[in-house]
Coordinates of C-alpha atoms in Angstrom, one line a residue:
X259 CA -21.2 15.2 -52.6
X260 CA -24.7 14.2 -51.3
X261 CA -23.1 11.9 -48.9
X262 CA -20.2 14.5 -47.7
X263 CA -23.0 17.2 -47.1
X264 CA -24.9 14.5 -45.1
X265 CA -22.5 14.0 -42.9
X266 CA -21.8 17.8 -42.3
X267 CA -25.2 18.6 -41.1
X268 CA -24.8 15.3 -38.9
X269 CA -21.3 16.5 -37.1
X270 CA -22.7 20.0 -36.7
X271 CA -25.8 18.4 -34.9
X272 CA -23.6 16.1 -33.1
X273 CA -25.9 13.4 -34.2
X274 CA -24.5 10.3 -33.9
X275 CA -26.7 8.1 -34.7
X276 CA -27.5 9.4 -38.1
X277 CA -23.4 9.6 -38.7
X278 CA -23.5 5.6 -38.3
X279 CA -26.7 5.0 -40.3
X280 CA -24.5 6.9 -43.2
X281 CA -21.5 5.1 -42.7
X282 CA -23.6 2.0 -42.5
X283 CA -25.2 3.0 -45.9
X284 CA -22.5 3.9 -48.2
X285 CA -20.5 1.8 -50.2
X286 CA -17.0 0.7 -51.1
X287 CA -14.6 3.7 -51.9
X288 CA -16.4 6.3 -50.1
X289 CA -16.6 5.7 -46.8
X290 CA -14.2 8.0 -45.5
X291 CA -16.3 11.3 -44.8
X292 CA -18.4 9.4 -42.7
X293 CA -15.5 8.0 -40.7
X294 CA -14.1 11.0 -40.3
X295 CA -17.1 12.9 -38.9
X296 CA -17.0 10.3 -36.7
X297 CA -13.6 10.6 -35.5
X298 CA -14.1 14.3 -35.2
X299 CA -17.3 13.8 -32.8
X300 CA -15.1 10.9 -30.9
X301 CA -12.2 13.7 -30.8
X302 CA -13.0 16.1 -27.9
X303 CA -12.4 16.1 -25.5
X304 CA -9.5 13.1 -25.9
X305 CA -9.4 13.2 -21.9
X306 CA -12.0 11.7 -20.4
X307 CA -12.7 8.2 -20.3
X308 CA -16.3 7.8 -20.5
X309 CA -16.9 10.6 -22.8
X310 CA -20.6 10.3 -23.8
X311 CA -20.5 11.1 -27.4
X312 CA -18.0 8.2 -27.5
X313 CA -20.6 6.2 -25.5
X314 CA -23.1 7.5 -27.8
X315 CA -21.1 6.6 -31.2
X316 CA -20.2 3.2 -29.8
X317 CA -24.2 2.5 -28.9
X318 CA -25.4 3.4 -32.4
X319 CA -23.2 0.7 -33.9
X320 CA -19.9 2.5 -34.8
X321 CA -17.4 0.1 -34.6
X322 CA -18.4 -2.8 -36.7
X323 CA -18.7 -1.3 -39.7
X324 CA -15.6 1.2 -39.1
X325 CA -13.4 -2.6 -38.3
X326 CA -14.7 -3.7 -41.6
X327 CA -13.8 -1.0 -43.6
X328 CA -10.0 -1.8 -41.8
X329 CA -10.6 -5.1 -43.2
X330 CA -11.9 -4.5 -46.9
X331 CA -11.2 -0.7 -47.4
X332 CA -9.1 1.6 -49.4
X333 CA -6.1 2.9 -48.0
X334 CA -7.7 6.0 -47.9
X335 CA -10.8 4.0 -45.4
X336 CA -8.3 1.9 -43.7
X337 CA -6.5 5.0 -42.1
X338 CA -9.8 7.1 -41.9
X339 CA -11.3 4.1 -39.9
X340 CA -8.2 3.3 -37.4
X341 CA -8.0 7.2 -36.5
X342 CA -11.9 6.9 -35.9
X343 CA -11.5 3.5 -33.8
X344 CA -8.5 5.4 -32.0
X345 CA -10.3 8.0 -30.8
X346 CA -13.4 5.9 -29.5
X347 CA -10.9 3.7 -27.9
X348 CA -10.0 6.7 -25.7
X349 CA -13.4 5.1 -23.8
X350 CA -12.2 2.5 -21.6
X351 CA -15.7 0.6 -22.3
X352 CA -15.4 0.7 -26.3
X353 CA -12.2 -1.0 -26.3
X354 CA -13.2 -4.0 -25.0
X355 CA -16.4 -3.7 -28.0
X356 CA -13.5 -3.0 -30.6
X357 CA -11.4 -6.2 -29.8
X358 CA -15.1 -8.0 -29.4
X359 CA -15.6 -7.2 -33.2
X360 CA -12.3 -8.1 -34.4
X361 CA -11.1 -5.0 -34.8
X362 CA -7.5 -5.8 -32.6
X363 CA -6.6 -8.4 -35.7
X364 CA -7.6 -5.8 -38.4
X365 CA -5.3 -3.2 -36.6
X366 CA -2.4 -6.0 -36.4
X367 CA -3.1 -6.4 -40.4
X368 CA -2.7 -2.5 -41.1
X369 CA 0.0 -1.5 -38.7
X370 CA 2.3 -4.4 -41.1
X371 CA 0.3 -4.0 -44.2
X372 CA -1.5 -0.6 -44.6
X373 CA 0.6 2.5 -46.3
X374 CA 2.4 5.1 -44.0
X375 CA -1.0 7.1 -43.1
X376 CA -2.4 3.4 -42.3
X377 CA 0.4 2.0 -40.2
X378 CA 0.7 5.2 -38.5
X379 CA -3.3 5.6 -37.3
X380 CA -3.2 1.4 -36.8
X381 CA -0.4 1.5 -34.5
X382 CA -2.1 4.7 -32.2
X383 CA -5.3 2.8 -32.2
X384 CA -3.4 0.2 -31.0
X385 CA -1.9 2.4 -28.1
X386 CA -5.6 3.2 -26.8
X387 CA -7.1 -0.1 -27.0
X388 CA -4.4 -1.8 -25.0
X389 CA -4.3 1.3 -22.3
X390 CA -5.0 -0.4 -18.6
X391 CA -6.4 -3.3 -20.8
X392 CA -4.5 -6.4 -19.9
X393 CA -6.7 -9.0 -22.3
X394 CA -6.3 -6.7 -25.3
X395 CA -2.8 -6.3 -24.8
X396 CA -2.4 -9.9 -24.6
X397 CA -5.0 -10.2 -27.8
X398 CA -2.4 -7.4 -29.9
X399 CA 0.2 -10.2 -28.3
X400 CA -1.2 -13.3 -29.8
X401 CA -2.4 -11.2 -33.1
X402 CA 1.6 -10.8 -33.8
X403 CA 0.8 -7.1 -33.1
X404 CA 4.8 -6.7 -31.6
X405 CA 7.1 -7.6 -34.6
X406 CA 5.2 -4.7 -37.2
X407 CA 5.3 -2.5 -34.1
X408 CA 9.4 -3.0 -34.2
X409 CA 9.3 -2.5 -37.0
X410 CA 7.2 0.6 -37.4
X411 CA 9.8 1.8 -34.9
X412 CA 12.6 1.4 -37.0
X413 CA 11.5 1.9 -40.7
X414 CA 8.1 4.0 -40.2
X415 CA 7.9 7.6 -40.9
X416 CA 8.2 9.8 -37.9
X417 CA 4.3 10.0 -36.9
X418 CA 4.6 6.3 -37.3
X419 CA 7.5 5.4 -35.3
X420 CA 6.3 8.0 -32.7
X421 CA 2.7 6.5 -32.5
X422 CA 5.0 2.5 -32.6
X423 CA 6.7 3.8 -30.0
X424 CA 3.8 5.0 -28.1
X425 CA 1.6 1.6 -28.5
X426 CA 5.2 -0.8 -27.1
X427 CA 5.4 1.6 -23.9
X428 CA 1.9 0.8 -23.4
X429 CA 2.0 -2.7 -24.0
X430 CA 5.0 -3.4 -21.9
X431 CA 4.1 -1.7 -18.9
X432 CA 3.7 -4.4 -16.2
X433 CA 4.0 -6.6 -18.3
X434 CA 7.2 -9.3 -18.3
X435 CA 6.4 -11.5 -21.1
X436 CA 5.7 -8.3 -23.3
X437 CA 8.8 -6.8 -22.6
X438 CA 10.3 -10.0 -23.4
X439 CA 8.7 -10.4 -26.3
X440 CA 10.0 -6.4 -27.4
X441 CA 12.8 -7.3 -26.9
X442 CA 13.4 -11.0 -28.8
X443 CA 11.8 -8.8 -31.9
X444 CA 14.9 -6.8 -31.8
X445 CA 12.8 -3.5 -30.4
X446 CA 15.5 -2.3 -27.7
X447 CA 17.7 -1.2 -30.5
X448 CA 15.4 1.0 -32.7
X449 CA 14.2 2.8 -29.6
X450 CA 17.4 3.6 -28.5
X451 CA 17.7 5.3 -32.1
X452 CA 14.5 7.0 -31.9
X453 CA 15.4 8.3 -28.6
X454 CA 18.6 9.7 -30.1
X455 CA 17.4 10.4 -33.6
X456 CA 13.5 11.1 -33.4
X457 CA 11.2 14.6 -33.8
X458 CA 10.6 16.1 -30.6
X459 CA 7.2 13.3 -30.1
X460 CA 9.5 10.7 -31.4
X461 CA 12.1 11.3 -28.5
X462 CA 9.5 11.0 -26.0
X463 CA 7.6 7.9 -26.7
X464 CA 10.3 5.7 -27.0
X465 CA 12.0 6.9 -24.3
X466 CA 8.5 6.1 -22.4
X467 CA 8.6 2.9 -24.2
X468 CA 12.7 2.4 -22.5
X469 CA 10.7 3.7 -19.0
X470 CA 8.5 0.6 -19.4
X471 CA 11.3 -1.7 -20.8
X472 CA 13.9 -1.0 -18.1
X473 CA 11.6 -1.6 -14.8
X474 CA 12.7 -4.3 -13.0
X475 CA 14.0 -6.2 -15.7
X476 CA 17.9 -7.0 -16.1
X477 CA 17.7 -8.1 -19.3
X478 CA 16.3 -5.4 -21.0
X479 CA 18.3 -3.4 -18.8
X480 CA 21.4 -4.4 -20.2
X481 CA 20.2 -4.5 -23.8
X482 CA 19.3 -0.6 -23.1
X483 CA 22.5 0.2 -21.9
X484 CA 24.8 -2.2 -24.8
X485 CA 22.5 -0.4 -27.5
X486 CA 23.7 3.6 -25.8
X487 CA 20.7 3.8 -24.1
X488 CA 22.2 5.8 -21.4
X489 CA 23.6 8.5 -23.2
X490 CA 20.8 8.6 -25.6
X491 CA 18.3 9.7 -22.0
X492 CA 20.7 11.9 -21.0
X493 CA 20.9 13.3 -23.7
X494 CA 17.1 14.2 -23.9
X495 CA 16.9 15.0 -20.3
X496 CA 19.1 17.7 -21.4
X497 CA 17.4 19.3 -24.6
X498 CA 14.6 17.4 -25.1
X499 CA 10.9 19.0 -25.0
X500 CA 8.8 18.6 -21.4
X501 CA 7.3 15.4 -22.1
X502 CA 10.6 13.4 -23.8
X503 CA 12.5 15.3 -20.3
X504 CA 10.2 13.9 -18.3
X505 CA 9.8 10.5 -19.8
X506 CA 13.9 10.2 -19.8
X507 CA 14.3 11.1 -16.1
X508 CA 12.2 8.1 -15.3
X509 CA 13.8 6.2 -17.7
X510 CA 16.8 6.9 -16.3
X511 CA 15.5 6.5 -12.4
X512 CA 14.2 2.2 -13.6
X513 CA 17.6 2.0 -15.0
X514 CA 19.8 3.1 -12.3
X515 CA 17.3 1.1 -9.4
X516 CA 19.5 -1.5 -7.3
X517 CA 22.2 -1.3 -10.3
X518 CA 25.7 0.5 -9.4
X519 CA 27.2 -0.1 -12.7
X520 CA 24.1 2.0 -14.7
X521 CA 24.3 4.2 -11.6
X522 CA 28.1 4.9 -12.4
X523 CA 27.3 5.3 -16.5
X524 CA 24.6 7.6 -15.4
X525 CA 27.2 10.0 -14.0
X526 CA 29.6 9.6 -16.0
X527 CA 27.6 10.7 -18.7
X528 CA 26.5 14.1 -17.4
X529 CA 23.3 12.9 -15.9
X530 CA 23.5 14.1 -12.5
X531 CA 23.9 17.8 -13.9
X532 CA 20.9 17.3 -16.2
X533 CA 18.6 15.9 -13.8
X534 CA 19.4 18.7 -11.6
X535 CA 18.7 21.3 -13.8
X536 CA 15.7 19.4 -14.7
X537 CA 14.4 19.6 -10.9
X538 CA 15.0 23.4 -10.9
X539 CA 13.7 24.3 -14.6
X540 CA 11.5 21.7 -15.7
X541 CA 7.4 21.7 -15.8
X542 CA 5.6 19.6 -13.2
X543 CA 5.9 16.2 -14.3
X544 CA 9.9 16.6 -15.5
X545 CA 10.7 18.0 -12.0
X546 CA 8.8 15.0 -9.8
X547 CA 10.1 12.6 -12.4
X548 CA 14.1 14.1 -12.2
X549 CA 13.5 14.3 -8.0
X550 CA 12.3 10.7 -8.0
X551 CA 15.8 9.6 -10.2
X552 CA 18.2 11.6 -8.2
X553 CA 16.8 9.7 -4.8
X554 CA 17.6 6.5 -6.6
X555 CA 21.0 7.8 -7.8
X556 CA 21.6 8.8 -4.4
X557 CA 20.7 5.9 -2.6
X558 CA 24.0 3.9 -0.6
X559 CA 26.3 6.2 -3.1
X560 CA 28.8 8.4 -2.0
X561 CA 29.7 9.5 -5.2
X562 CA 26.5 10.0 -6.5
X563 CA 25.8 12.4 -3.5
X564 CA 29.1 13.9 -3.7
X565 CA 28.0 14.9 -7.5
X566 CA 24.2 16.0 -6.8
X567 CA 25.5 18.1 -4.1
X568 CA 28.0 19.8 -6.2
X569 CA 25.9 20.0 -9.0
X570 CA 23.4 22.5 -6.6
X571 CA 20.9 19.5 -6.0
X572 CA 20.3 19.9 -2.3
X573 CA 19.3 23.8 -3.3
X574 CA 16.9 22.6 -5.7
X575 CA 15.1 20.1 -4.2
X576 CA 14.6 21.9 -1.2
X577 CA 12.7 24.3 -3.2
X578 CA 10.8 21.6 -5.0
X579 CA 9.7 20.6 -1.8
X580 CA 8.4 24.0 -0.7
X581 CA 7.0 24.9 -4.3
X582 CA 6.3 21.6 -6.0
X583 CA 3.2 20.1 -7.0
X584 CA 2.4 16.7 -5.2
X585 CA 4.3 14.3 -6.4
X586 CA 7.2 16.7 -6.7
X587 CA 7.2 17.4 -3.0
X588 CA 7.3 13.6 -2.3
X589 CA 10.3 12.7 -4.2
X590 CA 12.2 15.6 -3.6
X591 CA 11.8 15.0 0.0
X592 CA 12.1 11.0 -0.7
X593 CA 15.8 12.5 -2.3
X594 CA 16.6 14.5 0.7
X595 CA 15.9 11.4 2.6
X596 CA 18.6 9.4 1.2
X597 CA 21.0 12.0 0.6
X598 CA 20.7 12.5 4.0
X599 CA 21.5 9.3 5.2
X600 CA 24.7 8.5 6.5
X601 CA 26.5 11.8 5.1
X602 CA 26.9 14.7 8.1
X603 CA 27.6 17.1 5.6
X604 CA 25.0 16.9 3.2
X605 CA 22.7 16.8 6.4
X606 CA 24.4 20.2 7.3
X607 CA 23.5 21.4 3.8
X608 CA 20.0 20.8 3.8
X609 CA 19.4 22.5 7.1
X610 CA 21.8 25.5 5.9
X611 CA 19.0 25.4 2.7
X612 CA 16.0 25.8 4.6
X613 CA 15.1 22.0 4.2
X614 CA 13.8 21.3 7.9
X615 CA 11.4 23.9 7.7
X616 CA 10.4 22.9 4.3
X617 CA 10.0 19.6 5.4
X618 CA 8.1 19.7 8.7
X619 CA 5.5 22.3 6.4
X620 CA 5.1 19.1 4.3
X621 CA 5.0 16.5 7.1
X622 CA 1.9 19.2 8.3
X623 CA 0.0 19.9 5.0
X624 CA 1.1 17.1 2.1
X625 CA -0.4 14.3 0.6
X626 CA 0.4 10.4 2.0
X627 CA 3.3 9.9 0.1
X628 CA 4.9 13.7 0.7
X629 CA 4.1 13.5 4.7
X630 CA 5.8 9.9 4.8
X631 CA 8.9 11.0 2.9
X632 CA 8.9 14.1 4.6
X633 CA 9.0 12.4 7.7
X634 CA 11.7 10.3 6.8
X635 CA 13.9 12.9 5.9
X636 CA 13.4 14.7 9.0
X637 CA 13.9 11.9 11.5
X638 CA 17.8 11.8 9.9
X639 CA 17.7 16.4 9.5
X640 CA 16.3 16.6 13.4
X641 CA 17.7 13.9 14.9
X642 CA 19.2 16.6 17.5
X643 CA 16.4 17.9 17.9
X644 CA 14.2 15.3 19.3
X645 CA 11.7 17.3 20.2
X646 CA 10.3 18.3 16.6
X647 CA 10.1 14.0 16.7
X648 CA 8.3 14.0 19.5
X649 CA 6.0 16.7 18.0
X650 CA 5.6 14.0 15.1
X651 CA 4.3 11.3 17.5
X652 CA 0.7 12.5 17.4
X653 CA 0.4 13.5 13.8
X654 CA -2.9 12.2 12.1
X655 CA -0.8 9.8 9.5
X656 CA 0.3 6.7 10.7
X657 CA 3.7 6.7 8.3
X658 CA 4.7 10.2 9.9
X659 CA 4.0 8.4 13.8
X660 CA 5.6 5.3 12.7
X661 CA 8.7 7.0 11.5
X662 CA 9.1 9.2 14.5
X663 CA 9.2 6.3 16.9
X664 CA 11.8 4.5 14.9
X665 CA 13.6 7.4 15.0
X666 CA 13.3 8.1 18.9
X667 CA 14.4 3.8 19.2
X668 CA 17.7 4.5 17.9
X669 CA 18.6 7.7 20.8
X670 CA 20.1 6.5 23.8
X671 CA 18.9 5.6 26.7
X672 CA 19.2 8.5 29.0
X673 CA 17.7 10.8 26.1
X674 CA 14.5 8.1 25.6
X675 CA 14.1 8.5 29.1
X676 CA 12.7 12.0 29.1
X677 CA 9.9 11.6 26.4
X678 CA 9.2 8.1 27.8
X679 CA 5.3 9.1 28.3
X680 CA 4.7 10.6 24.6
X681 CA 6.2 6.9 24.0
X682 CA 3.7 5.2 26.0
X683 CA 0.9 7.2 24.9
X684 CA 1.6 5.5 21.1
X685 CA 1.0 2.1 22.9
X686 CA -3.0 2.8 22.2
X687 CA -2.0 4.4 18.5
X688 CA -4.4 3.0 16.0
X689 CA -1.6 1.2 13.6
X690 CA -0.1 -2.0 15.1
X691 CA 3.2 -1.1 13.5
X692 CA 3.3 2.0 15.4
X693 CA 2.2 0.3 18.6
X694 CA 4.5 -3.0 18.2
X695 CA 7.7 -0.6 17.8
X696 CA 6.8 1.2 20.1
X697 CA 6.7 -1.3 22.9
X698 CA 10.3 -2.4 21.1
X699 CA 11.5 1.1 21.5
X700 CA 10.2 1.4 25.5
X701 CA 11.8 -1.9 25.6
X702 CA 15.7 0.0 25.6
X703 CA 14.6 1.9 28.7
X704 CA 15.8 0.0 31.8
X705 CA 13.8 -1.0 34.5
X706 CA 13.6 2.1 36.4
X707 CA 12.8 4.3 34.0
X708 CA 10.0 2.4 32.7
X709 CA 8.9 2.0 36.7
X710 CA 9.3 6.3 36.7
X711 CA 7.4 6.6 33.7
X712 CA 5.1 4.0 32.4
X713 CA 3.1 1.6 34.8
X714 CA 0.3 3.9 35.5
X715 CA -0.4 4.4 31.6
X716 CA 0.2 0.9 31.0
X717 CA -1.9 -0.6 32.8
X718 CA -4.4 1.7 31.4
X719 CA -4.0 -0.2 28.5
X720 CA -4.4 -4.0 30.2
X721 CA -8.1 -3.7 29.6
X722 CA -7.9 -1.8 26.4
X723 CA -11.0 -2.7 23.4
X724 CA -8.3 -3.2 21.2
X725 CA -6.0 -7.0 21.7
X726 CA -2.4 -5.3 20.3
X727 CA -3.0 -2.9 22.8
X728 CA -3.2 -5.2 25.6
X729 CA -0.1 -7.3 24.1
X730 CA 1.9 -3.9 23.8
X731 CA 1.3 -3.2 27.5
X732 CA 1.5 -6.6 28.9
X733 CA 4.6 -7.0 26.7
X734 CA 6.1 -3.4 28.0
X735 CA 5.3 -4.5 32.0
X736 CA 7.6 -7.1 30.9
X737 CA 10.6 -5.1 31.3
X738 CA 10.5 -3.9 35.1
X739 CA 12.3 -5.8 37.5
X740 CA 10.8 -8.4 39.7
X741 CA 10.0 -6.6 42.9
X742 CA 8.6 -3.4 40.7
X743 CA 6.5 -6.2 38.6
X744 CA 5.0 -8.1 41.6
X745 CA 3.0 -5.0 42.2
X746 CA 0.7 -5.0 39.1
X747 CA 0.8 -8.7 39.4
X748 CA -2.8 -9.2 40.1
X749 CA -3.3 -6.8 36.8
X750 CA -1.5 -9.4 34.4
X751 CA -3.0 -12.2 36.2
X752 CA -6.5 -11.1 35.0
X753 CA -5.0 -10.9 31.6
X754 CA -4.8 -14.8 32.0
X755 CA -8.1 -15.4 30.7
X756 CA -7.9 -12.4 27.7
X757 CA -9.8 -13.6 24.9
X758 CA -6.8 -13.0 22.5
X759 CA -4.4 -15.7 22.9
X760 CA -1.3 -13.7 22.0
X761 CA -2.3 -11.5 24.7
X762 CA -2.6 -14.1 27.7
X763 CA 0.7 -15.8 26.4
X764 CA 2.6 -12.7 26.9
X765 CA 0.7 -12.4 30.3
X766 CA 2.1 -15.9 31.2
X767 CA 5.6 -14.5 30.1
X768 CA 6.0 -11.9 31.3
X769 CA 4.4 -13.5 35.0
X770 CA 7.4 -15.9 34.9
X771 CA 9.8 -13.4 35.4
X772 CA 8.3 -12.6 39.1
X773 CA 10.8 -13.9 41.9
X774 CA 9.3 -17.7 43.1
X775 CA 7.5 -17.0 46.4
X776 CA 5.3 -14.5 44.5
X777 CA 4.8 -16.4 41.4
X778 CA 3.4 -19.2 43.8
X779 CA 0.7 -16.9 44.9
X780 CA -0.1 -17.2 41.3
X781 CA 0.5 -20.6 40.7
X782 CA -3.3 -21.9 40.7
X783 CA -4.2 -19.2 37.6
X784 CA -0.8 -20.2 35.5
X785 CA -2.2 -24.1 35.8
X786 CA -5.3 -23.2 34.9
X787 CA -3.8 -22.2 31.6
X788 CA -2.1 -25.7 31.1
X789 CA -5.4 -26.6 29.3
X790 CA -5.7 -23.2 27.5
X791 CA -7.1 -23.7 23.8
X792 CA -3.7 -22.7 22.5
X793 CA -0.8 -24.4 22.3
X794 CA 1.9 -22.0 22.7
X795 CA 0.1 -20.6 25.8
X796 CA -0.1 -24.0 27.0
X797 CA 3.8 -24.5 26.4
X798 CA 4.7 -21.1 27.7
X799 CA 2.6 -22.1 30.9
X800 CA 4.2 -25.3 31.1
X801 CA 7.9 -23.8 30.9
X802 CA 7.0 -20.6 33.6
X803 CA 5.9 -23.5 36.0
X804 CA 9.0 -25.3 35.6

């Protein structure tokens, strides 16, 4: 009772040094109160991961003693100390001082050894030490820490197999030899079940866990889908609760990526309807999550597109795009994008929606990721109406400009020929991409546009501070006729001696295509470059000279 009331007036004071000098002190049997005090001042808030009273716990010598009581406790001490060592572990700096005191091998021991409580609190202890830890999860690896993890999964009670399921999605994550290892224990099938068959927490940490499983890996893939993995997500996408919604979407979205035949299962098992409801009903995270599965179920599939529409997609993610939060505006709009492709009438459908204006809103206020999707989608949505791409051609992000001039390189000729000079102006832009297809889109206009239009602002560029700039230009001069060519002439001669080699090959180039009486007027300056430094300027100099 002494000890108990102790440790009272040291969680009221928040004193954590006098918690750990009581844990330290006691004996054998009662050990628990003080471990739980410390969990309690370890507990809040769970958030943050460099919570000073975690720091401050850790620094007074917390985790040895709570690792030994794992090793030589009660059951009672055992799950007291794992929930205490779980919620310190939410510090990413105390998890590398809990596998330092052995404390990932004592976890290991419980989560097969301990009772229900014990198993349960050593498996989500588990969970946070191997969170964005790649040597602890490959310490829980080597500690055996995946077959009592299975089977937690399949034979725990539910806080266990939810807390199981929680610590495999964590460790499998990135991670090809653990998801291999998962799934040689046999831990594909147990999820599934929990997926199906689990409380509402349950349901959405294994279907995390199948998230983690299924990404880029055909061989889980398939063991997902044999096991009635498929239904099972749709399933929870459909009634689930907001995390085990979201968590299935995703699931869903690694399963169906660059595979027709899950892509086909998908919608034939209703999950086209349910991830569109999900887009227009779900919180945050289930509405991003269902956007980014219907872009890859609509990606080179007619049918799939054919379904999303009917289902009231295009409505709905035009609206996640206006009213979303981040990450929902970028995959909705990264779903308009390739339900847009190729299809005239689903283009139609997201103009009739309001989707253009949606879109060009995000190209002008979103984040990276929402501006480049957006973008995308609105180089198919506007392609008649080339002037909101040529609007996009000075736009402050580089993926934005870099989409509208791929877009403008696929008009024709005649069209590219009146916004020639906003093309020529991306010649200086600040990205190389941007710059290099830019010349390769100027490159489609013939020779007199580009005479019309460019040579004033191009040779601008010749003596430009920046070396792509000077190849763009000297490689765009390469596409006027002879007698237009010899005029600037003296201009590319000078580039001759750039420092950049790429640039004074492409000035030796593009100086061989001059008619022979004027390249002779040249000729002393092209065999000066017979003994350039670089080889393929001396080779190009060589084969211009004949």
């Amino acid at each position: 009772m002494q000890n108990a009331a102790a440790v009272v007036r040291a969680v009221a004071d928040s004193d954590a040094v006098a918690l750990v000098a009581l844990l330290q002190a006691c004996a054998i049997g009662v050990r628990t109160p003080a471990a739980t005090g410390i969990a309690i001042l370890a507990n809040a808030p769970p958030g943050e991961a460099t919570n000073p009273m975690r720091e401050s716990l850790a620094a007074a010598g917390a985790v040895p003693p709570l690792v030994a009581m794992l090793r030589d406790g009660t059951a009672e001490e055992q799950a007291a100390a794992a929930e205490a060592l779980w919620k310190l572990a939410r510090n990413t700096a105390n998890r590398k001082t809990i596998a330092a005191a052995g404390g990932i091998e004592a976890l290991v021991k419980l989560t097969r050894k301990g009772d229900a409580a014990g198993k349960s609190k050593g498996a989500i202890a588990l969970w946070n030490v191997a969170c964005s830890d790649a040597a602890n999860k490959a310490r829980i690896t080597a500690a055996g820490g995946i077959a009592p993890l299975v089977a937690l999964v399949r034979d725990g009670d539910a806080e266990g197999k939810a807390n199981a399921a929680g610590a495999l999605r964590i460790l499998a994550r990135g991670d090809d030899a653990i998801s291999a290892a998962i799934r040689a224990a046999g831990g594909i099938a147990p999820l599934v079940t929990l997926v199906r068959d689990g409380d509402a927490a349950g349901k959405a940490n294994a279907a995390g866990a199948l998230w983690s499983l299924a990404f880029s890996d055909a061989a889980n893939k398939a063991g997902i889908t044999a096991a009635g993995g498929i239904e099972a997500l749709v399933a929870l996408v459909r009634d689930g609760d907001a995390a085990g919604k979201a968590n299935a979407a995703v699931a869903l979205q690694n399963l169906a990526a660059a595979d027709d035949a899950n892509k086909a299962a998908i919608r034939a098992a209703g999950g086209i309807d349910a991830l569109v409801t999900l887009v227009r009903d779900g919180d945050a995270a289930g509405k991003a999550n269902a956007a980014g599965a219907l872009r890859i179920m609509a990606a080179a599939d007619d049918a799939n597109k054919a379904a999303i529409r009917a289902a009231g997609g295009i409505e709905a993610l035009v609206v996640l795009v206006r009213n979303g939060d981040a990450d929902g505006k970028a995959n909705a709009a990264g779903a308009l994008w390739d339900l847009a492709a190729g299809d005239d009438g689903i283009t139609a459908a997201i103009r009739d929606a309001g989707g253009i204006e949606a879109l060009v809103t995000l190209v002008r206020d979103g984040d990276a990721a929402g501006r480049s999707n957006a973008a995308g989608a609105l180089c198919i949505l506007a392609a008649d109406d080339v002037a909101k791409i040529v609007a996009m051609l000075d736009h402050p992000d580089l993926h934005v400009r870099l989409a509208a001039v791929s877009t403008l390189g696929q008009l024709d000729a005649a069209t590219l020929d009146q916004h020639a000079p906003a093309l020529v102006a991306r010649l200086a832009d600040s990205d190389e991409n941007v710059r290099r297809v830019a010349v390769s889109t100027l490159c489609k206009l013939d020779a007199v546009a580009i005479a019309q239009h460019a040579p004033a602002i191009i040779i601008a560029r010749l003596s430009h501070s920046d070396s792509d700039v000077r190849w763009a230009a000297v490689s765009t001069l390469g596409q006027l006729d002879a007698a237009t060519l010899a005029q600037h002439a003296p201009a590319l001669v000078a580039r001759l001696q750039d420092s950049d080699w790429s640039v004074r090959a492409a000035a030796v180039s593009t100086l061989g295509q001059l008619d022979t009486a004027t390249l002779a007027q040249h000729a002393p300056a092209l065999v000066a470059r017979l003994e350039d430094s670089d080889s393929d300027v001396r080779w190009k100099a060589v084969s211009t000279l004949g």
